[in-house]
């Protein structure tokens, strides 16, 4: 086993019913990572699989000193299983990837090397050159990505995937968040804006089927949008302001027609103004209440108000001489309650 201090790369893989790919996946990772001469570990987190995945993980851990296996008590979902692996990781660069070999093992050293050469980035997201999913899955992913880019203020070409490289400086505050259904990509966008897409190959699935049904994908999408973005709330508030503005302008128009005798139905003027105005106020009220609820959620899940990426300061050493000290500081200031 690699010494803890010598571990540079941690590869975290959530596993669910992957008995057909695990052996080849681990073999491929060791074949491509060993020549780098970097210390590494492979963390396999079994999300309560129904097949023999856990037995295979135990065999792999016995065969490879770099493999560490973890089994969850119950099926918790890909995000939670990934967070469990991240919490156990020890490397300075932490890779997350799928268990189905669609994220090719040979891409891992290249992505890690990219991060080592580009210290200005905190998170790397692998962007498939061509996705090898079913048509409905590709169409759904494209729609979700476009909505995500608007909500999380990313470039239109930016894509969030589960193939990532995360620096330890970002991972530490990420693990402090208290989120029941973590959408890791969305959480990362709230912690740092130093994200980059790097194009990667996306291999066809060689065994098994997708671990997600349409229902599960919809649930995950709703969790991402409603749990990690204030965009829907602010959109309601904007609708409220627009509604109030429209009701004011229509009110002037309707009153003008009323006084000139163009409205023959009694009470229509009052009813129209009330409906339009109250609708606008309701939307605005929903948006304001939603903002308060979002602040409560931020406090409950310990969202940091800031994260210090690195430090550089002058200190006085024991001999009385001054020296410049620089390094990383991942302590984050939590929201004041």
mmCIF file of C-alpha atoms in Angstrom:
data_model
loop_
_atom_site.group_PDB
_atom_site.id
_atom_site.type_symbol
_atom_site.label_atom_id
_atom_site.label_comp_id
_atom_site.label_asym_id
_atom_site.label_seq_id
_atom_site.Cartn_x
_atom_site.Cartn_y
_atom_site.Cartn_z
ATOM 1 C CA UNK A 1 0.000 0.000 0.000
ATOM 2 C CA UNK A 2 1.234 3.463 -0.820
ATOM 3 C CA UNK A 3 2.132 5.626 2.140
ATOM 4 C CA UNK A 4 -0.502 8.271 2.777
ATOM 5 C CA UNK A 5 1.956 11.121 2.191
ATOM 6 C CA UNK A 6 2.944 9.632 -1.171
ATOM 7 C CA UNK A 7 -0.571 9.512 -2.618
ATOM 8 C CA UNK A 8 -1.010 12.092 -5.356
ATOM 9 C CA UNK A 9 -4.059 10.739 -7.186
ATOM 10 C CA UNK A 10 -7.245 9.309 -5.695
ATOM 11 C CA UNK A 11 -9.709 7.691 -8.100
ATOM 12 C CA UNK A 12 -13.201 7.465 -6.598
ATOM 13 C CA UNK A 13 -15.681 5.156 -8.323
ATOM 14 C CA UNK A 14 -19.262 4.645 -7.091
ATOM 15 C CA UNK A 15 -20.266 1.080 -7.921
ATOM 16 C CA UNK A 16 -23.747 -0.299 -8.547
ATOM 17 C CA UNK A 17 -24.350 -3.662 -10.216
ATOM 18 C CA UNK A 18 -21.057 -3.488 -12.106
ATOM 19 C CA UNK A 19 -19.803 -7.061 -11.833
ATOM 20 C CA UNK A 20 -19.201 -7.159 -15.591
ATOM 21 C CA UNK A 21 -16.807 -4.194 -15.733
ATOM 22 C CA UNK A 22 -15.001 -3.859 -12.395
ATOM 23 C CA UNK A 23 -12.085 -6.181 -13.086
ATOM 24 C CA UNK A 24 -11.300 -4.617 -16.462
ATOM 25 C CA UNK A 25 -11.759 -1.115 -15.049
ATOM 26 C CA UNK A 26 -9.287 -1.593 -12.203
ATOM 27 C CA UNK A 27 -6.828 -3.413 -14.466
ATOM 28 C CA UNK A 28 -6.973 -0.545 -16.971
ATOM 29 C CA UNK A 29 -6.445 2.074 -14.278
ATOM 30 C CA UNK A 30 -3.407 0.314 -12.814
ATOM 31 C CA UNK A 31 -1.932 -0.219 -16.287
ATOM 32 C CA UNK A 32 -2.138 3.490 -17.093
ATOM 33 C CA UNK A 33 -1.414 4.998 -13.669
ATOM 34 C CA UNK A 34 1.557 2.884 -12.591
ATOM 35 C CA UNK A 35 3.867 4.234 -15.361
ATOM 36 C CA UNK A 36 3.278 7.794 -14.103
ATOM 37 C CA UNK A 37 5.428 7.013 -11.021
ATOM 38 C CA UNK A 38 2.850 8.898 -8.942
ATOM 39 C CA UNK A 39 1.368 7.438 -5.788
ATOM 40 C CA UNK A 40 -2.304 6.626 -6.295
ATOM 41 C CA UNK A 41 -5.267 4.817 -4.805
ATOM 42 C CA UNK A 42 -8.496 3.456 -6.271
ATOM 43 C CA UNK A 43 -11.565 3.718 -4.051
ATOM 44 C CA UNK A 44 -14.507 1.496 -5.001
ATOM 45 C CA UNK A 45 -17.721 2.376 -3.150
ATOM 46 C CA UNK A 46 -20.386 -0.311 -3.470
ATOM 47 C CA UNK A 47 -23.822 1.333 -3.331
ATOM 48 C CA UNK A 48 -25.549 -1.807 -2.029
ATOM 49 C CA UNK A 49 -25.380 -3.659 -5.355
ATOM 50 C CA UNK A 50 -27.710 -6.581 -6.024
ATOM 51 C CA UNK A 51 -25.105 -8.591 -7.940
ATOM 52 C CA UNK A 52 -21.648 -9.831 -6.927
ATOM 53 C CA UNK A 53 -19.960 -6.420 -7.181
ATOM 54 C CA UNK A 54 -18.913 -6.398 -3.520
ATOM 55 C CA UNK A 55 -17.320 -9.840 -3.751
ATOM 56 C CA UNK A 56 -15.339 -8.673 -6.783
ATOM 57 C CA UNK A 57 -14.276 -5.509 -4.946
ATOM 58 C CA UNK A 58 -12.956 -7.627 -2.075
ATOM 59 C CA UNK A 59 -11.008 -9.783 -4.515
ATOM 60 C CA UNK A 60 -9.554 -6.711 -6.224
ATOM 61 C CA UNK A 61 -8.554 -5.193 -2.873
ATOM 62 C CA UNK A 62 -6.725 -8.422 -2.025
ATOM 63 C CA UNK A 63 -4.988 -8.474 -5.411
ATOM 64 C CA UNK A 64 -4.038 -4.790 -5.717
ATOM 65 C CA UNK A 65 -2.554 -2.885 -2.790
ATOM 66 C CA UNK A 66 -3.844 0.384 -4.273
ATOM 67 C CA UNK A 67 -7.498 -0.701 -4.185
ATOM 68 C CA UNK A 68 -9.683 0.214 -1.213
ATOM 69 C CA UNK A 69 -13.247 -1.058 -1.021
ATOM 70 C CA UNK A 70 -16.211 0.384 0.861
ATOM 71 C CA UNK A 71 -19.739 -1.001 1.099
ATOM 72 C CA UNK A 72 -22.683 1.233 2.000
ATOM 73 C CA UNK A 73 -25.394 -0.020 4.348
ATOM 74 C CA UNK A 74 -28.154 0.842 1.878
ATOM 75 C CA UNK A 75 -28.570 2.130 -1.653
ATOM 76 C CA UNK A 76 -27.935 5.860 -1.290
ATOM 77 C CA UNK A 77 -27.550 6.996 -4.897
ATOM 78 C CA UNK A 78 -24.557 7.854 -7.049
ATOM 79 C CA UNK A 79 -24.005 11.287 -5.512
ATOM 80 C CA UNK A 80 -23.979 10.008 -1.931
ATOM 81 C CA UNK A 81 -21.761 7.047 -2.840
ATOM 82 C CA UNK A 82 -19.325 9.404 -4.543
ATOM 83 C CA UNK A 83 -19.284 11.688 -1.494
ATOM 84 C CA UNK A 84 -18.542 8.653 0.693
ATOM 85 C CA UNK A 85 -15.526 7.872 -1.476
ATOM 86 C CA UNK A 86 -14.385 11.496 -1.540
ATOM 87 C CA UNK A 87 -14.467 11.565 2.262
ATOM 88 C CA UNK A 88 -12.088 8.579 2.366
ATOM 89 C CA UNK A 89 -9.733 9.844 -0.347
ATOM 90 C CA UNK A 90 -6.208 11.007 0.487
ATOM 91 C CA UNK A 91 -4.786 12.325 -2.788
ATOM 92 C CA UNK A 92 -4.151 15.932 -3.724
ATOM 93 C CA UNK A 93 -6.002 15.412 -7.008
ATOM 94 C CA UNK A 94 -9.200 13.395 -6.744
ATOM 95 C CA UNK A 95 -10.792 11.843 -9.824
ATOM 96 C CA UNK A 96 -14.426 10.743 -9.958
ATOM 97 C CA UNK A 97 -15.610 8.460 -12.731
ATOM 98 C CA UNK A 98 -18.297 5.909 -13.572
ATOM 99 C CA UNK A 99 -18.037 2.150 -13.139
ATOM 100 C CA UNK A 100 -19.207 1.178 -16.638
ATOM 101 C CA UNK A 101 -15.954 1.816 -18.579
ATOM 102 C CA UNK A 102 -17.593 4.602 -20.584
ATOM 103 C CA UNK A 103 -15.019 6.875 -18.944
ATOM 104 C CA UNK A 104 -11.850 5.297 -20.409
ATOM 105 C CA UNK A 105 -9.078 4.581 -17.841
ATOM 106 C CA UNK A 106 -6.414 5.898 -20.229
ATOM 107 C CA UNK A 107 -7.881 9.395 -19.933
ATOM 108 C CA UNK A 108 -7.194 9.606 -16.181
ATOM 109 C CA UNK A 109 -3.400 10.242 -16.313
ATOM 110 C CA UNK A 110 -3.884 12.830 -19.070
ATOM 111 C CA UNK A 111 -6.490 14.759 -17.091
ATOM 112 C CA UNK A 112 -4.413 14.656 -13.908
ATOM 113 C CA UNK A 113 -1.359 15.886 -15.795
ATOM 114 C CA UNK A 114 -3.430 18.741 -17.234
ATOM 115 C CA UNK A 115 -4.386 19.832 -13.711
ATOM 116 C CA UNK A 116 -0.768 19.651 -12.572
ATOM 117 C CA UNK A 117 0.243 21.897 -15.460
ATOM 118 C CA UNK A 118 -2.635 24.354 -14.956
ATOM 119 C CA UNK A 119 -2.735 25.353 -11.309
ATOM 120 C CA UNK A 120 -5.147 28.177 -12.119
ATOM 121 C CA UNK A 121 -8.024 25.670 -12.295
ATOM 122 C CA UNK A 122 -9.654 24.017 -9.282
ATOM 123 C CA UNK A 123 -11.942 21.551 -11.042
ATOM 124 C CA UNK A 124 -11.691 19.794 -14.389
ATOM 125 C CA UNK A 125 -14.816 18.322 -15.986
ATOM 126 C CA UNK A 126 -14.393 15.761 -18.746
ATOM 127 C CA UNK A 127 -16.602 16.705 -21.699
ATOM 128 C CA UNK A 128 -17.381 13.769 -24.035
ATOM 129 C CA UNK A 129 -16.478 14.387 -27.665
ATOM 130 C CA UNK A 130 -19.402 12.153 -28.592
ATOM 131 C CA UNK A 131 -21.794 10.646 -26.067
ATOM 132 C CA UNK A 132 -22.561 6.950 -26.541
ATOM 133 C CA UNK A 133 -25.924 7.002 -24.776
ATOM 134 C CA UNK A 134 -29.381 6.279 -26.166
ATOM 135 C CA UNK A 135 -31.012 9.087 -28.173
ATOM 136 C CA UNK A 136 -33.521 9.974 -25.437
ATOM 137 C CA UNK A 137 -30.710 10.142 -22.881
ATOM 138 C CA UNK A 138 -28.569 12.407 -25.079
ATOM 139 C CA UNK A 139 -31.498 14.727 -25.787
ATOM 140 C CA UNK A 140 -32.385 14.918 -22.101
ATOM 141 C CA UNK A 141 -28.773 15.569 -21.107
ATOM 142 C CA UNK A 142 -28.466 18.376 -23.643
ATOM 143 C CA UNK A 143 -31.614 20.073 -22.348
ATOM 144 C CA UNK A 144 -30.508 19.730 -18.716
ATOM 145 C CA UNK A 145 -27.049 21.067 -19.555
ATOM 146 C CA UNK A 146 -28.465 24.141 -21.251
ATOM 147 C CA UNK A 147 -30.690 24.861 -18.257
ATOM 148 C CA UNK A 148 -27.775 24.243 -15.871
ATOM 149 C CA UNK A 149 -25.575 26.702 -17.725
ATOM 150 C CA UNK A 150 -28.204 29.417 -17.316
ATOM 151 C CA UNK A 151 -28.866 28.655 -13.655
ATOM 152 C CA UNK A 152 -25.235 28.267 -12.616
ATOM 153 C CA UNK A 153 -23.951 31.098 -14.842
ATOM 154 C CA UNK A 154 -21.673 28.973 -17.008
ATOM 155 C CA UNK A 155 -20.755 29.352 -20.671
ATOM 156 C CA UNK A 156 -23.224 27.839 -23.128
ATOM 157 C CA UNK A 157 -20.685 25.201 -24.202
ATOM 158 C CA UNK A 158 -19.866 24.124 -20.633
ATOM 159 C CA UNK A 159 -20.988 20.646 -19.583
ATOM 160 C CA UNK A 160 -21.239 19.023 -16.165
ATOM 161 C CA UNK A 161 -20.438 15.299 -16.077
ATOM 162 C CA UNK A 162 -19.394 12.761 -13.448
ATOM 163 C CA UNK A 163 -15.874 12.478 -14.933
ATOM 164 C CA UNK A 164 -13.980 15.068 -12.875
ATOM 165 C CA UNK A 165 -10.655 15.977 -11.326
ATOM 166 C CA UNK A 166 -10.989 17.974 -8.095
ATOM 167 C CA UNK A 167 -8.235 19.656 -6.123
ATOM 168 C CA UNK A 168 -7.986 18.964 -2.394
ATOM 169 C CA UNK A 169 -8.434 22.694 -1.722
ATOM 170 C CA UNK A 170 -11.980 22.490 -3.129
ATOM 171 C CA UNK A 171 -12.732 19.013 -1.822
ATOM 172 C CA UNK A 172 -12.309 20.004 1.827
ATOM 173 C CA UNK A 173 -15.142 22.590 1.880
ATOM 174 C CA UNK A 174 -17.236 20.341 -0.385
ATOM 175 C CA UNK A 175 -17.182 17.586 2.236
ATOM 176 C CA UNK A 176 -18.370 20.022 4.915
ATOM 177 C CA UNK A 177 -21.660 20.631 3.116
ATOM 178 C CA UNK A 178 -24.693 18.936 4.613
ATOM 179 C CA UNK A 179 -26.755 17.910 1.574
ATOM 180 C CA UNK A 180 -29.130 14.890 1.594
ATOM 181 C CA UNK A 181 -29.086 14.325 -2.184
ATOM 182 C CA UNK A 182 -25.773 15.812 -3.350
ATOM 183 C CA UNK A 183 -25.506 16.897 -6.975
ATOM 184 C CA UNK A 184 -21.727 17.185 -6.905
ATOM 185 C CA UNK A 185 -21.352 19.104 -10.153
ATOM 186 C CA UNK A 186 -23.827 21.756 -9.014
ATOM 187 C CA UNK A 187 -22.171 21.982 -5.594
ATOM 188 C CA UNK A 188 -18.771 22.526 -7.170
ATOM 189 C CA UNK A 189 -20.099 25.495 -9.146
ATOM 190 C CA UNK A 190 -21.134 27.122 -5.852
ATOM 191 C CA UNK A 191 -17.653 26.693 -4.347
ATOM 192 C CA UNK A 192 -15.411 27.846 -7.208
ATOM 193 C CA UNK A 193 -15.598 29.500 -10.595
ATOM 194 C CA UNK A 194 -12.243 28.060 -11.670
ATOM 195 C CA UNK A 195 -13.743 25.175 -13.640
ATOM 196 C CA UNK A 196 -12.704 23.978 -17.074
ATOM 197 C CA UNK A 197 -13.978 21.467 -19.619
ATOM 198 C CA UNK A 198 -11.483 19.147 -21.304
ATOM 199 C CA UNK A 199 -12.650 16.948 -24.181
ATOM 200 C CA UNK A 200 -12.459 13.208 -23.492
ATOM 201 C CA UNK A 201 -13.424 9.994 -25.235
ATOM 202 C CA UNK A 202 -16.717 8.362 -24.268
ATOM 203 C CA UNK A 203 -16.749 4.623 -24.872
ATOM 204 C CA UNK A 204 -19.849 2.551 -25.629
ATOM 205 C CA UNK A 205 -21.267 0.504 -22.758
ATOM 206 C CA UNK A 206 -19.886 -3.041 -22.856
ATOM 207 C CA UNK A 207 -21.962 -4.662 -20.106
ATOM 208 C CA UNK A 208 -25.222 -4.130 -18.267
ATOM 209 C CA UNK A 209 -27.630 -1.251 -18.661
ATOM 210 C CA UNK A 210 -27.963 2.250 -17.303
ATOM 211 C CA UNK A 211 -28.396 2.482 -13.550
ATOM 212 C CA UNK A 212 -30.881 5.318 -14.037
ATOM 213 C CA UNK A 213 -34.495 5.063 -15.099
ATOM 214 C CA UNK A 214 -36.333 8.043 -16.601
ATOM 215 C CA UNK A 215 -38.014 8.602 -13.241
ATOM 216 C CA UNK A 216 -34.672 8.641 -11.401
ATOM 217 C CA UNK A 217 -33.156 11.043 -13.930
ATOM 218 C CA UNK A 218 -36.108 13.421 -13.547
ATOM 219 C CA UNK A 219 -35.797 13.266 -9.761
ATOM 220 C CA UNK A 220 -32.068 13.988 -9.949
ATOM 221 C CA UNK A 221 -32.660 16.901 -12.322
ATOM 222 C CA UNK A 222 -35.305 18.459 -10.080
ATOM 223 C CA UNK A 223 -33.042 18.021 -7.056
ATOM 224 C CA UNK A 224 -30.217 19.812 -8.879
ATOM 225 C CA UNK A 225 -32.326 22.754 -9.999
ATOM 226 C CA UNK A 226 -34.432 23.245 -6.873
ATOM 227 C CA UNK A 227 -31.755 22.434 -4.316
ATOM 228 C CA UNK A 228 -28.720 24.282 -5.632
ATOM 229 C CA UNK A 229 -29.947 27.250 -7.643
ATOM 230 C CA UNK A 230 -31.975 30.335 -6.756
ATOM 231 C CA UNK A 231 -32.852 30.888 -10.418
ATOM 232 C CA UNK A 232 -36.447 29.499 -10.173
ATOM 233 C CA UNK A 233 -37.133 31.700 -7.140
ATOM 234 C CA UNK A 234 -35.748 34.795 -8.786
ATOM 235 C CA UNK A 235 -37.640 33.994 -11.964
ATOM 236 C CA UNK A 236 -40.881 34.036 -9.939
ATOM 237 C CA UNK A 237 -39.907 37.373 -8.408
ATOM 238 C CA UNK A 238 -39.187 38.787 -11.875
ATOM 239 C CA UNK A 239 -42.580 37.531 -13.073
ATOM 240 C CA UNK A 240 -44.132 39.295 -10.109
ATOM 241 C CA UNK A 241 -42.481 42.612 -10.947
ATOM 242 C CA UNK A 242 -43.488 42.229 -14.607
ATOM 243 C CA UNK A 243 -47.055 41.382 -13.580
ATOM 244 C CA UNK A 244 -47.317 44.434 -11.340
ATOM 245 C CA UNK A 245 -45.893 46.668 -14.078
ATOM 246 C CA UNK A 246 -48.301 45.258 -16.658
ATOM 247 C CA UNK A 247 -51.248 45.676 -14.287
ATOM 248 C CA UNK A 248 -50.290 49.315 -13.726
ATOM 249 C CA UNK A 249 -50.122 50.024 -17.467
ATOM 250 C CA UNK A 250 -53.319 48.085 -18.177
ATOM 251 C CA UNK A 251 -54.963 49.888 -15.294
ATOM 252 C CA UNK A 252 -54.295 53.232 -16.940
ATOM 253 C CA UNK A 253 -55.624 51.891 -20.252
ATOM 254 C CA UNK A 254 -58.751 50.331 -18.719
ATOM 255 C CA UNK A 255 -59.520 53.428 -16.647
ATOM 256 C CA UNK A 256 -59.161 55.534 -19.776
ATOM 257 C CA UNK A 257 -61.685 53.321 -21.577
ATOM 258 C CA UNK A 258 -63.957 53.299 -18.522
ATOM 259 C CA UNK A 259 -64.173 57.075 -18.279
ATOM 260 C CA UNK A 260 -64.839 57.361 -22.007
ATOM 261 C CA UNK A 261 -67.642 54.830 -21.821
ATOM 262 C CA UNK A 262 -66.044 52.011 -23.845
ATOM 263 C CA UNK A 263 -66.618 49.378 -21.133
ATOM 264 C CA UNK A 264 -70.230 48.305 -20.933
ATOM 265 C CA UNK A 265 -70.003 45.382 -18.444
ATOM 266 C CA UNK A 266 -70.335 46.629 -14.831
ATOM 267 C CA UNK A 267 -67.482 45.536 -12.529
ATOM 268 C CA UNK A 268 -65.245 44.310 -15.350
ATOM 269 C CA UNK A 269 -62.719 47.100 -14.786
ATOM 270 C CA UNK A 270 -62.335 46.423 -11.076
ATOM 271 C CA UNK A 271 -62.149 42.651 -11.543
ATOM 272 C CA UNK A 272 -59.509 42.871 -14.275
ATOM 273 C CA UNK A 273 -57.274 45.203 -12.295
ATOM 274 C CA UNK A 274 -57.592 43.097 -9.149
ATOM 275 C CA UNK A 275 -56.750 39.831 -10.936
ATOM 276 C CA UNK A 276 -53.709 41.189 -12.756
ATOM 277 C CA UNK A 277 -52.389 43.134 -9.774
ATOM 278 C CA UNK A 278 -52.908 40.347 -7.228
ATOM 279 C CA UNK A 279 -51.285 37.796 -9.537
ATOM 280 C CA UNK A 280 -48.215 39.995 -9.806
ATOM 281 C CA UNK A 281 -48.048 40.512 -6.048
ATOM 282 C CA UNK A 282 -48.403 36.751 -5.462
ATOM 283 C CA UNK A 283 -45.511 35.917 -7.791
ATOM 284 C CA UNK A 284 -43.398 38.594 -6.137
ATOM 285 C CA UNK A 285 -44.303 37.284 -2.685
ATOM 286 C CA UNK A 286 -43.402 33.706 -3.715
ATOM 287 C CA UNK A 287 -40.039 34.919 -4.936
ATOM 288 C CA UNK A 288 -39.309 36.852 -1.729
ATOM 289 C CA UNK A 289 -40.375 33.976 0.528
ATOM 290 C CA UNK A 290 -38.327 31.627 -1.629
ATOM 291 C CA UNK A 291 -35.225 33.776 -1.129
ATOM 292 C CA UNK A 292 -35.690 33.522 2.641
ATOM 293 C CA UNK A 293 -36.099 29.747 2.388
ATOM 294 C CA UNK A 294 -32.938 29.543 0.268
ATOM 295 C CA UNK A 295 -31.005 31.384 2.975
ATOM 296 C CA UNK A 296 -32.313 28.910 5.558
ATOM 297 C CA UNK A 297 -31.225 26.013 3.337
ATOM 298 C CA UNK A 298 -27.776 27.558 2.952
ATOM 299 C CA UNK A 299 -27.423 27.733 6.729
ATOM 300 C CA UNK A 300 -28.736 24.193 7.215
ATOM 301 C CA UNK A 301 -26.287 22.666 4.757
ATOM 302 C CA UNK A 302 -23.376 24.843 5.973
ATOM 303 C CA UNK A 303 -22.731 26.678 2.718
ATOM 304 C CA UNK A 304 -19.484 28.667 3.142
ATOM 305 C CA UNK A 305 -19.631 32.388 2.505
ATOM 306 C CA UNK A 306 -16.117 32.126 1.069
ATOM 307 C CA UNK A 307 -13.289 29.634 0.566
ATOM 308 C CA UNK A 308 -9.629 30.693 0.776
ATOM 309 C CA UNK A 309 -7.802 29.059 -2.119
ATOM 310 C CA UNK A 310 -4.220 29.923 -1.082
ATOM 311 C CA UNK A 311 -2.312 32.293 1.178
ATOM 312 C CA UNK A 312 0.871 34.324 0.999
ATOM 313 C CA UNK A 313 2.026 36.387 3.949
ATOM 314 C CA UNK A 314 5.088 37.685 5.747
ATOM 315 C CA UNK A 315 5.798 36.190 9.176
ATOM 316 C CA UNK A 316 8.558 36.498 11.762
ATOM 317 C CA UNK A 317 10.451 33.254 12.366
ATOM 318 C CA UNK A 318 12.117 32.113 15.590
ATOM 319 C CA UNK A 319 15.357 33.937 14.700
ATOM 320 C CA UNK A 320 13.537 37.237 14.338
ATOM 321 C CA UNK A 321 13.880 37.317 10.561
ATOM 322 C CA UNK A 322 10.941 37.918 8.270
ATOM 323 C CA UNK A 323 10.071 35.456 5.542
ATOM 324 C CA UNK A 324 7.335 35.018 2.964
ATOM 325 C CA UNK A 325 5.140 31.988 3.606
ATOM 326 C CA UNK A 326 2.677 30.732 1.068
ATOM 327 C CA UNK A 327 0.464 27.700 0.886
ATOM 328 C CA UNK A 328 -3.084 26.478 0.792
ATOM 329 C CA UNK A 329 -5.751 27.146 3.347
ATOM 330 C CA UNK A 330 -9.056 25.396 2.876
ATOM 331 C CA UNK A 331 -10.752 26.619 6.031
ATOM 332 C CA UNK A 332 -14.041 28.222 5.098
ATOM 333 C CA UNK A 333 -16.104 30.730 6.985
ATOM 334 C CA UNK A 334 -19.573 29.383 7.591
ATOM 335 C CA UNK A 335 -22.708 31.464 7.346
ATOM 336 C CA UNK A 336 -23.431 33.410 10.493
ATOM 337 C CA UNK A 337 -26.578 32.252 12.245
#
